[in-house]
Short mmCIF file of C-alpha atoms and ligand atoms in Angstrom, two decimals:
data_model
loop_
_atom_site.label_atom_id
_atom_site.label_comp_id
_atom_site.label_asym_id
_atom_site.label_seq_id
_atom_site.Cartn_x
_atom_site.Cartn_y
_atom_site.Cartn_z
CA UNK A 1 183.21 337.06 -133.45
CA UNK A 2 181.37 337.56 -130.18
CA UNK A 3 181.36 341.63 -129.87
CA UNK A 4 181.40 341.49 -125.63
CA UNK A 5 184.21 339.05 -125.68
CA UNK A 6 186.91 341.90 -125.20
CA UNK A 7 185.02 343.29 -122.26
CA UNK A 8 182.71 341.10 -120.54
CA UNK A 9 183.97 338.75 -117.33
CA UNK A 10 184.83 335.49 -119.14
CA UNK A 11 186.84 332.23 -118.66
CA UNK A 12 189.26 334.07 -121.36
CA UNK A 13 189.20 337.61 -119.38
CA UNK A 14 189.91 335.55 -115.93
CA UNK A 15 193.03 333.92 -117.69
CA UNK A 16 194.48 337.77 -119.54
CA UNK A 17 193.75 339.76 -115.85
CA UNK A 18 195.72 336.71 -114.05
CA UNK A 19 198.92 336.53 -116.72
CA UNK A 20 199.23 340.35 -116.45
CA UNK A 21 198.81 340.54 -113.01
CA UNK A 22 201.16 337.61 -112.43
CA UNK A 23 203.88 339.36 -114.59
CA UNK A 24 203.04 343.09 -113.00
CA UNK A 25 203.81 341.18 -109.18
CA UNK A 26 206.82 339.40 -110.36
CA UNK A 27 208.31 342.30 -111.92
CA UNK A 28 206.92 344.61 -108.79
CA UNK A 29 208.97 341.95 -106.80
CA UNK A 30 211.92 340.83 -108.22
CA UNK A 31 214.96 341.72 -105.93
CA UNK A 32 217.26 342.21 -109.32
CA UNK A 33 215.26 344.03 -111.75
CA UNK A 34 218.06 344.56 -114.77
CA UNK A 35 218.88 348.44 -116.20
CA UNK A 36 218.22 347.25 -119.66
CA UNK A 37 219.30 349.21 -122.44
CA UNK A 38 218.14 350.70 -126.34
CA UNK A 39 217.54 348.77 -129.07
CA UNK A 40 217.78 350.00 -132.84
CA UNK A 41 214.74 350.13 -134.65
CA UNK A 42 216.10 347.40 -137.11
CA UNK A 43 216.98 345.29 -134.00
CA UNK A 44 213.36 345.46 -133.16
CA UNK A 45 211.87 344.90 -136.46
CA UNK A 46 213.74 341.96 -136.21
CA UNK A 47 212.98 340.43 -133.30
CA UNK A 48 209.66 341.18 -132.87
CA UNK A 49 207.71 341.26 -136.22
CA UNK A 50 204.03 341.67 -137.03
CA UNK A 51 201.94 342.03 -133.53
CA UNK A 52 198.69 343.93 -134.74
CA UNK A 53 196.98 341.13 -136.92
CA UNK A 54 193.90 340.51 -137.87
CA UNK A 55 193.17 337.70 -135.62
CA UNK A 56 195.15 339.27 -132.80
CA UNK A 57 198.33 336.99 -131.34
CA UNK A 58 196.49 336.19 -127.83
CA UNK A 59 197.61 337.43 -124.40
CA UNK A 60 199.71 334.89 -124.04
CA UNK A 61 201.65 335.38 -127.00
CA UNK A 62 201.72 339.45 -126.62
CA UNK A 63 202.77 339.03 -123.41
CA UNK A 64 205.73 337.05 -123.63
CA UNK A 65 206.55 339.51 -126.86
CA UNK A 66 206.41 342.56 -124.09
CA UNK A 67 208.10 340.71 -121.71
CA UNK A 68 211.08 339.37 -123.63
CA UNK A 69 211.78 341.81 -126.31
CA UNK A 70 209.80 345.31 -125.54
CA UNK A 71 210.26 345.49 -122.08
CA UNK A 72 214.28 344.54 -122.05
CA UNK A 73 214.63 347.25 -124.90
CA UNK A 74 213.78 349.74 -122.33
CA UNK A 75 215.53 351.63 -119.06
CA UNK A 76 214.48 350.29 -115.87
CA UNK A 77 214.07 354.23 -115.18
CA UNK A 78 213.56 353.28 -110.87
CA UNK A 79 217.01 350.98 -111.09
CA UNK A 80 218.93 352.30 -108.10
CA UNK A 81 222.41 352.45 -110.79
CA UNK A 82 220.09 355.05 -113.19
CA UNK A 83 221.69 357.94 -112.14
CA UNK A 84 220.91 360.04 -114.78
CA UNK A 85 218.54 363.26 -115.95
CA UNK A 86 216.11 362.68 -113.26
CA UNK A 87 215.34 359.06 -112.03
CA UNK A 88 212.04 357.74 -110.79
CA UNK A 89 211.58 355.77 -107.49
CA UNK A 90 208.43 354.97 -106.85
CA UNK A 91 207.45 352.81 -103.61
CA UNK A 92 206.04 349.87 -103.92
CA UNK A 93 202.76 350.45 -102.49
CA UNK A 94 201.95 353.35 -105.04
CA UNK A 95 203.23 351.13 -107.95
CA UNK A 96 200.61 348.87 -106.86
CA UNK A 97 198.06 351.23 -106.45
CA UNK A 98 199.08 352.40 -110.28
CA UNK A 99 197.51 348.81 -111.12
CA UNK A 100 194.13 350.20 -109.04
CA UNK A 101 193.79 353.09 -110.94
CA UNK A 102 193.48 351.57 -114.03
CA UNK A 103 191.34 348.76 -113.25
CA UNK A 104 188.87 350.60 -111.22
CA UNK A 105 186.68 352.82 -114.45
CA UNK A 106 187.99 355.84 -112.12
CA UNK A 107 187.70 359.43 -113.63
CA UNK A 108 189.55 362.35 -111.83
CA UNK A 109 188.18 365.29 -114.10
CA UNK A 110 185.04 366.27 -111.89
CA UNK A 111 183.70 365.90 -108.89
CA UNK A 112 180.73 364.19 -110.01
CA UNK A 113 182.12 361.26 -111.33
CA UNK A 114 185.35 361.16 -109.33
CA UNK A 115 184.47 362.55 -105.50
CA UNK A 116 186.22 359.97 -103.46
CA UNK A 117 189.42 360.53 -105.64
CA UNK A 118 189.17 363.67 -105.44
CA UNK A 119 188.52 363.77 -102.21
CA UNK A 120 191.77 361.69 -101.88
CA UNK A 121 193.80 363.91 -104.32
CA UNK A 122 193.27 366.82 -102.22
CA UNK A 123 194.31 365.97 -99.20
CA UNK A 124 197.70 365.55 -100.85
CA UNK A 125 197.34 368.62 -102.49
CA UNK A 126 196.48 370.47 -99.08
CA UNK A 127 199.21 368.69 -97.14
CA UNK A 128 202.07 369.57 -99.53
CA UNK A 129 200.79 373.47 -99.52
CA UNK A 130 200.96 373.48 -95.98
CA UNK A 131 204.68 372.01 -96.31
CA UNK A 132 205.16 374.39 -98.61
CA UNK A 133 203.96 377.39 -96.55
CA UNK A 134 200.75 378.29 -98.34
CA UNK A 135 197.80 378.66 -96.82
CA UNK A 136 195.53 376.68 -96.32
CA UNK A 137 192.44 377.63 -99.10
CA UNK A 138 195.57 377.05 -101.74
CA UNK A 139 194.61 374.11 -103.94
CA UNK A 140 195.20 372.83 -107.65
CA UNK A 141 194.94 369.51 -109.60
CA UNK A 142 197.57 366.72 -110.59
CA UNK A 143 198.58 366.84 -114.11
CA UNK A 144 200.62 364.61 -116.25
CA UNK A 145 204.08 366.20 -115.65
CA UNK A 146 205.79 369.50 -114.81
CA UNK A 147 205.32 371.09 -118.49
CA UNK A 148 201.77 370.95 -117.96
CA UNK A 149 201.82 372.34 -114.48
CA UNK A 150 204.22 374.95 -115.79
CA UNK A 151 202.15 376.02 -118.72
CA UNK A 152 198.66 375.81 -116.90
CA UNK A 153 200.01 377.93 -114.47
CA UNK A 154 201.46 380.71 -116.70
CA UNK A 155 198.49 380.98 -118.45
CA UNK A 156 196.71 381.57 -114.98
CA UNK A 157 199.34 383.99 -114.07
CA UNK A 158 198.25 385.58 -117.47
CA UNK A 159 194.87 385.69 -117.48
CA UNK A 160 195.06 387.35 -113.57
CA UNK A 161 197.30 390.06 -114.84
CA UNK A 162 195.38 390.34 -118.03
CA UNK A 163 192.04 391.15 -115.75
CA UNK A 164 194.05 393.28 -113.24
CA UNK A 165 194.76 395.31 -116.04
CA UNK A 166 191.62 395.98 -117.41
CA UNK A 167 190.27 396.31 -114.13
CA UNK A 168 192.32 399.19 -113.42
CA UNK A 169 191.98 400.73 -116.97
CA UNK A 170 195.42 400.16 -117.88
CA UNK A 171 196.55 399.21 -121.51
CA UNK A 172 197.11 395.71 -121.95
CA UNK A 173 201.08 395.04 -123.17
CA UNK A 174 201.71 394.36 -127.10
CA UNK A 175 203.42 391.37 -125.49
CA UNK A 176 203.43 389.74 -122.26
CA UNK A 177 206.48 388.73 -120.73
CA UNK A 178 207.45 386.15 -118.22
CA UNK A 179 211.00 386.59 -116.59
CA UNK A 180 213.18 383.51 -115.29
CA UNK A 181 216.76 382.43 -115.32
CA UNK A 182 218.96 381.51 -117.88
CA UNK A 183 219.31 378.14 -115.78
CA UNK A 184 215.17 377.73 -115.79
CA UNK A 185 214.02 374.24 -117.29
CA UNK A 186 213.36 374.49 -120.51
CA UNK A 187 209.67 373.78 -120.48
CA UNK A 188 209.36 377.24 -119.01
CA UNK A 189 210.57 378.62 -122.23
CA UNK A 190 208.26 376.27 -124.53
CA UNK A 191 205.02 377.56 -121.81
CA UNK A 192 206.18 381.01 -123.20
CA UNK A 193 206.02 379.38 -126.99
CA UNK A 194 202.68 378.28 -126.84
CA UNK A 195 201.36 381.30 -125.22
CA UNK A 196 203.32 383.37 -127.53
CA UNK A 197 204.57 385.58 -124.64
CA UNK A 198 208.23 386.35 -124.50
CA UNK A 199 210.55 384.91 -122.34
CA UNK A 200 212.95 387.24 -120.04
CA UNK A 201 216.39 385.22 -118.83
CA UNK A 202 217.81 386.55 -116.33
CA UNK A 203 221.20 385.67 -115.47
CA UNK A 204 222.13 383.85 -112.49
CA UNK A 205 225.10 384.35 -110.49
CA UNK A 206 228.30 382.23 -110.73
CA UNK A 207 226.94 379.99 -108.60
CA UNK A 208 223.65 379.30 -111.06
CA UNK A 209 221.69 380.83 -108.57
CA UNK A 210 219.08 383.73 -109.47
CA UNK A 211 218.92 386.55 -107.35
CA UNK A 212 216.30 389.50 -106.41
CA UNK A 213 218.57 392.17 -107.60
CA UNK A 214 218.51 390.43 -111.61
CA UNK A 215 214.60 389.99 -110.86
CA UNK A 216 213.91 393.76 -109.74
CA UNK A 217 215.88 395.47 -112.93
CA UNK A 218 213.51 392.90 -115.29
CA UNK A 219 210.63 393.86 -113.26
CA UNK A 220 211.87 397.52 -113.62
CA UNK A 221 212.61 397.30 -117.31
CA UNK A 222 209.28 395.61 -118.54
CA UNK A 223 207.00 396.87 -115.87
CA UNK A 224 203.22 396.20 -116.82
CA UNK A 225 204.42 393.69 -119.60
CA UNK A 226 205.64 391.37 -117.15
CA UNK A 227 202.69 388.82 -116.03
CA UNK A 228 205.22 385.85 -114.18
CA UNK A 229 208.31 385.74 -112.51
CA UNK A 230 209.76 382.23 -112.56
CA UNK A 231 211.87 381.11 -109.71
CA UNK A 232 213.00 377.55 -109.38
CA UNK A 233 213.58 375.55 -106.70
CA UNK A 234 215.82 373.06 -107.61
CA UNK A 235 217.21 373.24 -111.36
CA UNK A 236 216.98 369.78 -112.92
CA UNK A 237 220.95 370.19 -114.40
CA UNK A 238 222.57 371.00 -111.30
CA UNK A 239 220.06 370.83 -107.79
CA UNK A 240 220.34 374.68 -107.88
CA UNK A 241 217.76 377.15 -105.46
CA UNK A 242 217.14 380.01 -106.82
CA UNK A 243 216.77 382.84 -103.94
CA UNK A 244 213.62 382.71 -103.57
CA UNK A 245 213.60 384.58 -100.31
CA UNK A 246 214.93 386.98 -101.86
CA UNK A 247 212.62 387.44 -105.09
CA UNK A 248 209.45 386.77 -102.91
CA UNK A 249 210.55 390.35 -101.08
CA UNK A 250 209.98 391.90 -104.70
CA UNK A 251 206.10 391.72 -103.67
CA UNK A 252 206.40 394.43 -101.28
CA UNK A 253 208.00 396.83 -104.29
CA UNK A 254 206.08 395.63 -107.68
CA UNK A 255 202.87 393.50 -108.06
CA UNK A 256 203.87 390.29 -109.85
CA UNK A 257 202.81 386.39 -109.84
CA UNK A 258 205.23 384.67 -108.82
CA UNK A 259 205.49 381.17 -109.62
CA UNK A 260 207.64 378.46 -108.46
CA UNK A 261 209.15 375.49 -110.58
CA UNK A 262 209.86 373.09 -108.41
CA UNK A 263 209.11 370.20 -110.31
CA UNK A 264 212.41 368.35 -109.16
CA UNK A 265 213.21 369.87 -106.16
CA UNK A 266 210.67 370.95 -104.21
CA UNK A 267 210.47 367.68 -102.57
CA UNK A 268 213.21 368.68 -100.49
CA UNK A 269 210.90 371.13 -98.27
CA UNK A 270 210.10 368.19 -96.73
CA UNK A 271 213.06 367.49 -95.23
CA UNK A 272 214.56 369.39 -92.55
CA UNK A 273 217.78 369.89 -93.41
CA UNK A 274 217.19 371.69 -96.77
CA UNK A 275 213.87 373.10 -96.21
CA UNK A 276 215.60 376.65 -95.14
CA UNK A 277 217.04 376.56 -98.51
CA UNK A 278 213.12 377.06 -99.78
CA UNK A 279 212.00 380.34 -97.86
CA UNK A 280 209.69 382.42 -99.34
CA UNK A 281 208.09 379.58 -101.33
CA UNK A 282 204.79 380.64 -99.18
CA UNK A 283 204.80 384.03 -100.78
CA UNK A 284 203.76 382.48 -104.12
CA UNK A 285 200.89 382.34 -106.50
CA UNK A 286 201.45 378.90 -107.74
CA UNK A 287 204.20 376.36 -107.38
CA UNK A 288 204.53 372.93 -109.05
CA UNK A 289 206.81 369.71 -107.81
CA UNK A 290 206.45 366.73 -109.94
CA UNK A 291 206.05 363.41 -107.58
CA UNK A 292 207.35 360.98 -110.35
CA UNK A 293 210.44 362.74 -109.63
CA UNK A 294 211.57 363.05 -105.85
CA UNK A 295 207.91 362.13 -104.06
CA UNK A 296 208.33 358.65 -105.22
CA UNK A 297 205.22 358.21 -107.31
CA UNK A 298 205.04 356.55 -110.59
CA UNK A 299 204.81 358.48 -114.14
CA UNK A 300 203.53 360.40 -114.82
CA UNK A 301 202.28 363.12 -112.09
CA UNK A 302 202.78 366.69 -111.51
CA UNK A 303 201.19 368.57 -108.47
CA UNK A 304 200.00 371.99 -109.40
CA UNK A 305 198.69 374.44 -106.52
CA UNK A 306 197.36 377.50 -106.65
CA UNK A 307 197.75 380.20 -104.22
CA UNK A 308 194.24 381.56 -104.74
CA UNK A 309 192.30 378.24 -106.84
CA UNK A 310 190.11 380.98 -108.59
CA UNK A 311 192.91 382.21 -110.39
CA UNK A 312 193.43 378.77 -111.72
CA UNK A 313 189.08 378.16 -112.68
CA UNK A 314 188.88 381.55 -114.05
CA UNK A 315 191.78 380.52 -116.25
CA UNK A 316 190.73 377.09 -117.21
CA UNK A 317 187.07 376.01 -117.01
CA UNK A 318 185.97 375.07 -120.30
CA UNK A 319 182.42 375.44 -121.24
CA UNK A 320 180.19 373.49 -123.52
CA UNK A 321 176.46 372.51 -123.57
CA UNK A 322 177.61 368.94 -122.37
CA UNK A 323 179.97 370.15 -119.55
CA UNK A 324 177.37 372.86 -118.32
CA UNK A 325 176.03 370.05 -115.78
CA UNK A 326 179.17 369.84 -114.30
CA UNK A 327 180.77 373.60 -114.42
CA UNK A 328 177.13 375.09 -113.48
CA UNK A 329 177.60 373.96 -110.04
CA UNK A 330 180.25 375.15 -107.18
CA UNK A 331 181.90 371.76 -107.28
CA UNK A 332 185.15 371.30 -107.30
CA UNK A 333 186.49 369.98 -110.41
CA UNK A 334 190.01 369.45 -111.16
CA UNK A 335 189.65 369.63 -114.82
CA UNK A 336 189.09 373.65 -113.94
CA UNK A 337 192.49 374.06 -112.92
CA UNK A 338 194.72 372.99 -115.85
CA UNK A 339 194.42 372.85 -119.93
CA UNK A 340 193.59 369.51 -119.66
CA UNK A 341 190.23 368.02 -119.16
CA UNK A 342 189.40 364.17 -119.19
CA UNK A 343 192.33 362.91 -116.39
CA UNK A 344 192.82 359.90 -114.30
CA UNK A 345 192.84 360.62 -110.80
CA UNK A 346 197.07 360.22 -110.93
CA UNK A 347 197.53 361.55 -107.26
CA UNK A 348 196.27 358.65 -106.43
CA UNK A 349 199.25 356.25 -106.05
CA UNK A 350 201.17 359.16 -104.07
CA UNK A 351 197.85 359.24 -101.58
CA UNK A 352 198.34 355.29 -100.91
CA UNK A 353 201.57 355.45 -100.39
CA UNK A 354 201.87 358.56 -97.85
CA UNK A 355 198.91 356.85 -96.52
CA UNK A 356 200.54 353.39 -96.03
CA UNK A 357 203.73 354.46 -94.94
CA UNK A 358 202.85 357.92 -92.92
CA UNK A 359 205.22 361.65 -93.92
CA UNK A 360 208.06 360.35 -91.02
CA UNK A 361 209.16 357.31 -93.92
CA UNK A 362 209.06 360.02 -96.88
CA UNK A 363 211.30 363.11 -94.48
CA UNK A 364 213.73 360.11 -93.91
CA UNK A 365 214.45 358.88 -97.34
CA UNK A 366 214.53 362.63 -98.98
CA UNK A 367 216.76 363.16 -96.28
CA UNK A 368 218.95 360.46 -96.25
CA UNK A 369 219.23 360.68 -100.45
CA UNK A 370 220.70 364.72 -99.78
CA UNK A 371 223.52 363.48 -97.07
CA UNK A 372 224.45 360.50 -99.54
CA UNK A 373 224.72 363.41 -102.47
CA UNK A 374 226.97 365.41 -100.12
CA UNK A 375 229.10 362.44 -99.31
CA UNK A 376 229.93 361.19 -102.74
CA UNK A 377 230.57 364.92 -103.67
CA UNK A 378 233.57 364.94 -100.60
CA UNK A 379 234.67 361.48 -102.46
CA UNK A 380 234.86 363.71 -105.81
CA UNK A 381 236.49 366.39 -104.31
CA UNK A 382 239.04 363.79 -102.57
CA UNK A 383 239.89 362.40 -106.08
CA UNK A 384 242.96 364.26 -107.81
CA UNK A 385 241.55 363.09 -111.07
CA UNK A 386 237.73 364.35 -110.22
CA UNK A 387 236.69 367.84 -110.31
CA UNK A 388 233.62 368.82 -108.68
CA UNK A 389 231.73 372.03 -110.85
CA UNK A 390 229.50 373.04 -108.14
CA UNK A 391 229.18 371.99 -104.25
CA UNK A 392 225.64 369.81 -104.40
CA UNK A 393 222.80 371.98 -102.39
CA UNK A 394 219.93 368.89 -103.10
CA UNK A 395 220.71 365.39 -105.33
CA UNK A 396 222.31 366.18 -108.18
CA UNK A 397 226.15 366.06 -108.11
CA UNK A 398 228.02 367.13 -111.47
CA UNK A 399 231.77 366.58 -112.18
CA UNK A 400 234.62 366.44 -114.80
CA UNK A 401 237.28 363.80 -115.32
CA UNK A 402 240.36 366.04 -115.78
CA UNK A 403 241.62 365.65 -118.89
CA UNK A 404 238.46 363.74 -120.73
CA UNK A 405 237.11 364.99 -123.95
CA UNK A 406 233.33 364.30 -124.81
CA UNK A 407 234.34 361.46 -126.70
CA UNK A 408 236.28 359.70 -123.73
CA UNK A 409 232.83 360.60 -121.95
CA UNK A 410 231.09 358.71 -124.20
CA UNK A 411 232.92 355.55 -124.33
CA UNK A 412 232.89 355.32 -120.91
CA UNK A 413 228.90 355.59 -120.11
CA UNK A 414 228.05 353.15 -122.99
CA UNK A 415 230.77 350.84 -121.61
CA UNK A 416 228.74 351.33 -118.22
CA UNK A 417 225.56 350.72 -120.18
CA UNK A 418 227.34 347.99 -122.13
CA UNK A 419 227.89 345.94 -118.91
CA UNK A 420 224.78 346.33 -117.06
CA UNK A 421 226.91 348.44 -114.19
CA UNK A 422 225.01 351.83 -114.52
CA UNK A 423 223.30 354.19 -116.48
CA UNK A 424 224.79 357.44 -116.50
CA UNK A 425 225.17 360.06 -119.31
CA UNK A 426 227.72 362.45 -120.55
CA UNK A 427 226.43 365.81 -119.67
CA UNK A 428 228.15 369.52 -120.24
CA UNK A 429 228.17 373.08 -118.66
CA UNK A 430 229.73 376.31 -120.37
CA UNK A 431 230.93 374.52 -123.48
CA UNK A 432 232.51 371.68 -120.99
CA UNK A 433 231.99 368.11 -121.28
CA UNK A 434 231.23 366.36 -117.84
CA UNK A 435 228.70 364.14 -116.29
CA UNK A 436 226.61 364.08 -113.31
CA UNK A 437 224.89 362.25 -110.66
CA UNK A 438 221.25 362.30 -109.74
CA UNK A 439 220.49 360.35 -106.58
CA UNK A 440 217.03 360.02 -105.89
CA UNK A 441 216.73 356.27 -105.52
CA UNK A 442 216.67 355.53 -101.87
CA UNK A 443 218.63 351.90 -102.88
CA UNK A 444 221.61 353.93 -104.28
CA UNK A 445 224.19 353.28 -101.82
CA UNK A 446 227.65 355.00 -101.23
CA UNK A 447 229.68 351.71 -102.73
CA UNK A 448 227.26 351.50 -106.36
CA UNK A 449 228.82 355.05 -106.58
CA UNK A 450 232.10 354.52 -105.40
CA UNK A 451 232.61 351.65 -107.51
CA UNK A 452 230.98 354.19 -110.79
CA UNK A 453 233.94 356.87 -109.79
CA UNK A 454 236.49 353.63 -109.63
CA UNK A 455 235.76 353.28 -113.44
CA UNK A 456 236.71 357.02 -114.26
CA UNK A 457 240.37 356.39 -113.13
C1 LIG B 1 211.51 367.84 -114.94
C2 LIG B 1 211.33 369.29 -114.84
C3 LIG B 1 210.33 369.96 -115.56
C4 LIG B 1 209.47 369.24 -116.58
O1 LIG B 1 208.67 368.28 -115.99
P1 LIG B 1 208.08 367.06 -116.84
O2 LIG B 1 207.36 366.29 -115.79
O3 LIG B 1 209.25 366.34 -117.43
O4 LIG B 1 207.19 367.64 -117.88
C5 LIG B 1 210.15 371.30 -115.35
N1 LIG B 1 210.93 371.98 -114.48
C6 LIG B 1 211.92 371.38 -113.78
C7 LIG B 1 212.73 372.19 -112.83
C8 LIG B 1 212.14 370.01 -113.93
O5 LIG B 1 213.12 369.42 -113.23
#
């Protein structure tokens, strides 16, 4: 066997990149894309047998494998009827420019090898701190998703309060703490896991919302111990902003990093009408908003900025004799700013797009997914057999059918599955069975989710 054959340009390399591009631009552009659903492993056993052979099966032949078995055994996740946990939507013009990043050798880890994408990356880093009120020396890296960004960033928040501490010849705490609400994503508490710090929850009020008041007794109670303060903006369960106003005030009392999840919902500082909701986001150390969520990027990318970017190098740099070239040097290097090193530069399908279609396109469609949320949530309250748990403040609508058990839940969302109508999964809150919305796909319209509540009667 000819050992360049895999990689060198060839008749046989001309014929793979044009069947998977062919497929990647028919699926890109196909104007009914189905949801798709699970298949059992047996199922799949089945149907597709032996594929890693000796011989290998030829792209022809693992192609049409992927594209008739694999790929229909998995949730068109950007299909404006999946309406569950949180969807993705990404534009078209960065799920083309996903294709780019791959076939271009690009690395994203350092500067050296990766300026241009870099370069790229951080002007999208640098125009959502602005958005978000930060100033304007605030930076960070994109990493693969929001429990990355989380964790990198607690352990930054860690290592500044461990160094404060010794600084000012204060004992270091038997444990550090970081303090959130009970409603905080759960990667927050699995950040606390791996860095073996304990997690405080706070409660949140009635209305899932976490105030200053709940923040300042933590703060008061654990005092030196405490080396993060987790507010999010936007829970992923219910669209919920914490006050953040409010908590960012705490700086004038106690010193504290403050630290902003806002891996779903922090999108919505773009647009006008729920930006308010976000005050005080400027006040923090480091926030996070994932764009394969709400920004409209494709998986898997989480943007992480620092208030202060030291914080984040100081935390993160790894050195070894073969790095020293590249960490030597005042370049910057987004593989300083997060627990991971070797990266692909995955900002850059978000760049394209704002580039392509300008900020205006992105305020309109964030926008315009909030007012249909409110809308369908006046529908829900309309319907005598609907309850609404909590009035929307983002995307995320949640509701009970009166009377339904989980089980009635269940039948109905595989019987949605079942026929190809939506995907959209029991869900529960306080020991209560119900099931929620999450709009995000700017293709959702009013009547797909009308006709979804016609189903529940
Ligand atoms: C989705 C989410 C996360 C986790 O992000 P991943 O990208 O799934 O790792 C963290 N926090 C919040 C608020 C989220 O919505």
């Amino acid at each position: 066997m000819d050992a360049v054959r895999m990689h060198a340009a060839s008749p046989e390399s001309t014929s793979i990149v044009d069947s998977v591009l062919e497929y990647s631009r028919r699926r890109m552009l196909a104007k009914d894309v189905p949801l798709d659903k699970p298949q059992t492993p047996a199922e799949l056993n089945r149907l597709v047998g032996p594929t890693i052979t000796d011989a290998g099966l030829g792209a022809a032949r693992a192609l049409s494998v992927f594209e008739h078995i694999l790929a229909p055994a998995c949730l068109t996740t950007s299909h404006p009827q999946y309406l569950s946990f949180i969807p993705a939507a990404p534009t078209m013009a960065a799920v083309a420019f996903d294709l780019v990043v791959s076939a271009s050798g690009l690395y994203g880890g350092s500067w050296l090898e990766g300026s241009g994408a870099v370069h790229a990356e951080n002007e999208v880093l640098s125009f959502l701190a602005a958005e978000f009120g930060l100033p304007e020396t605030a930076g960070g890296v994109f990493v693969q998703g929001g429990t990355i960004g989380n964790l990198s960033a607690l352990v930054a928040a860690r290592e500044t309060a461990k160094s404060q501490l010794l600084a000012a010849g204060r004992e270091l705490p038997d444990r550090w703490k970081i303090v959130c609400s009970k409603e905080a994503h759960s990667s927050n508490k699995s950040a606390a896991k791996v860095m073996d710090a304990d997690v405080v929850l706070v409660p949140a009020g009635e209305d899932g919302v976490l105030r200053a008041d709940a923040v300042r007794e933590a703060l008061i109670e654990h005092g030196d111990a405490v080396c993060a303060v987790v507010a999010t903006g936007g829970s992923t369960n219910f669209g919920i902003v914490d006050d953040i106003a409010g908590i960012a005030a705490l700086k004038d009392e106690f010193d504290f990093w403050l630290h902003i999840d806002g891996a779903y919902g922090l999108t919505a500082m773009l647009a006008p009408a729920t930006r308010p909701l976000f005050d005080g986001v400027g006040r923090a150390d480091s926030v996070i908003v994932d764009p394969h969520k709400w920004l409209y990027a494709p998986f898997d990318c989480c943007a992480l900025i620092y208030r202060d970017p030291e914080n984040g190098r100081r935390a993160h740099t790894q050195h070894a004799e073969y790095l020293d070239t590249l960490t030597d040097g005042d370049d910057f290097s987004p593989s300083d700013y997060s627990i991971q090193l070797t990266r692909r530069p995955r900002g850059l399908p978000l760049w394209f797009s704002l580039a392509t279609y300008g900020i205006d396109a992105y305020r309109d469609s964030i926008g315009a997914t909030v007012a249909l949320t409110k809308r369908i949530a006046e529908e829900i309250s309309r319907r005598p057999e609907l309850t609404l748990v909590r009035d929307p403040q983002l995307s995320v609508v949640v509701f009970e059918r009166n009377g339904w058990d989980r089980a009635d839940y269940d039948r109905w969302s595989d019987e949605l599955l079942d026929s190809q109508r939506a995907f959209v999964v029991p869900s529960s809150h306080a020991g209560r069975p119900n099931t929620r919305f999450a709009i995000l796909n700017p293709l959702t319209t009013f009547e797909d989710l009308v006709g979804i509540l016609d189903t529940m009667k």
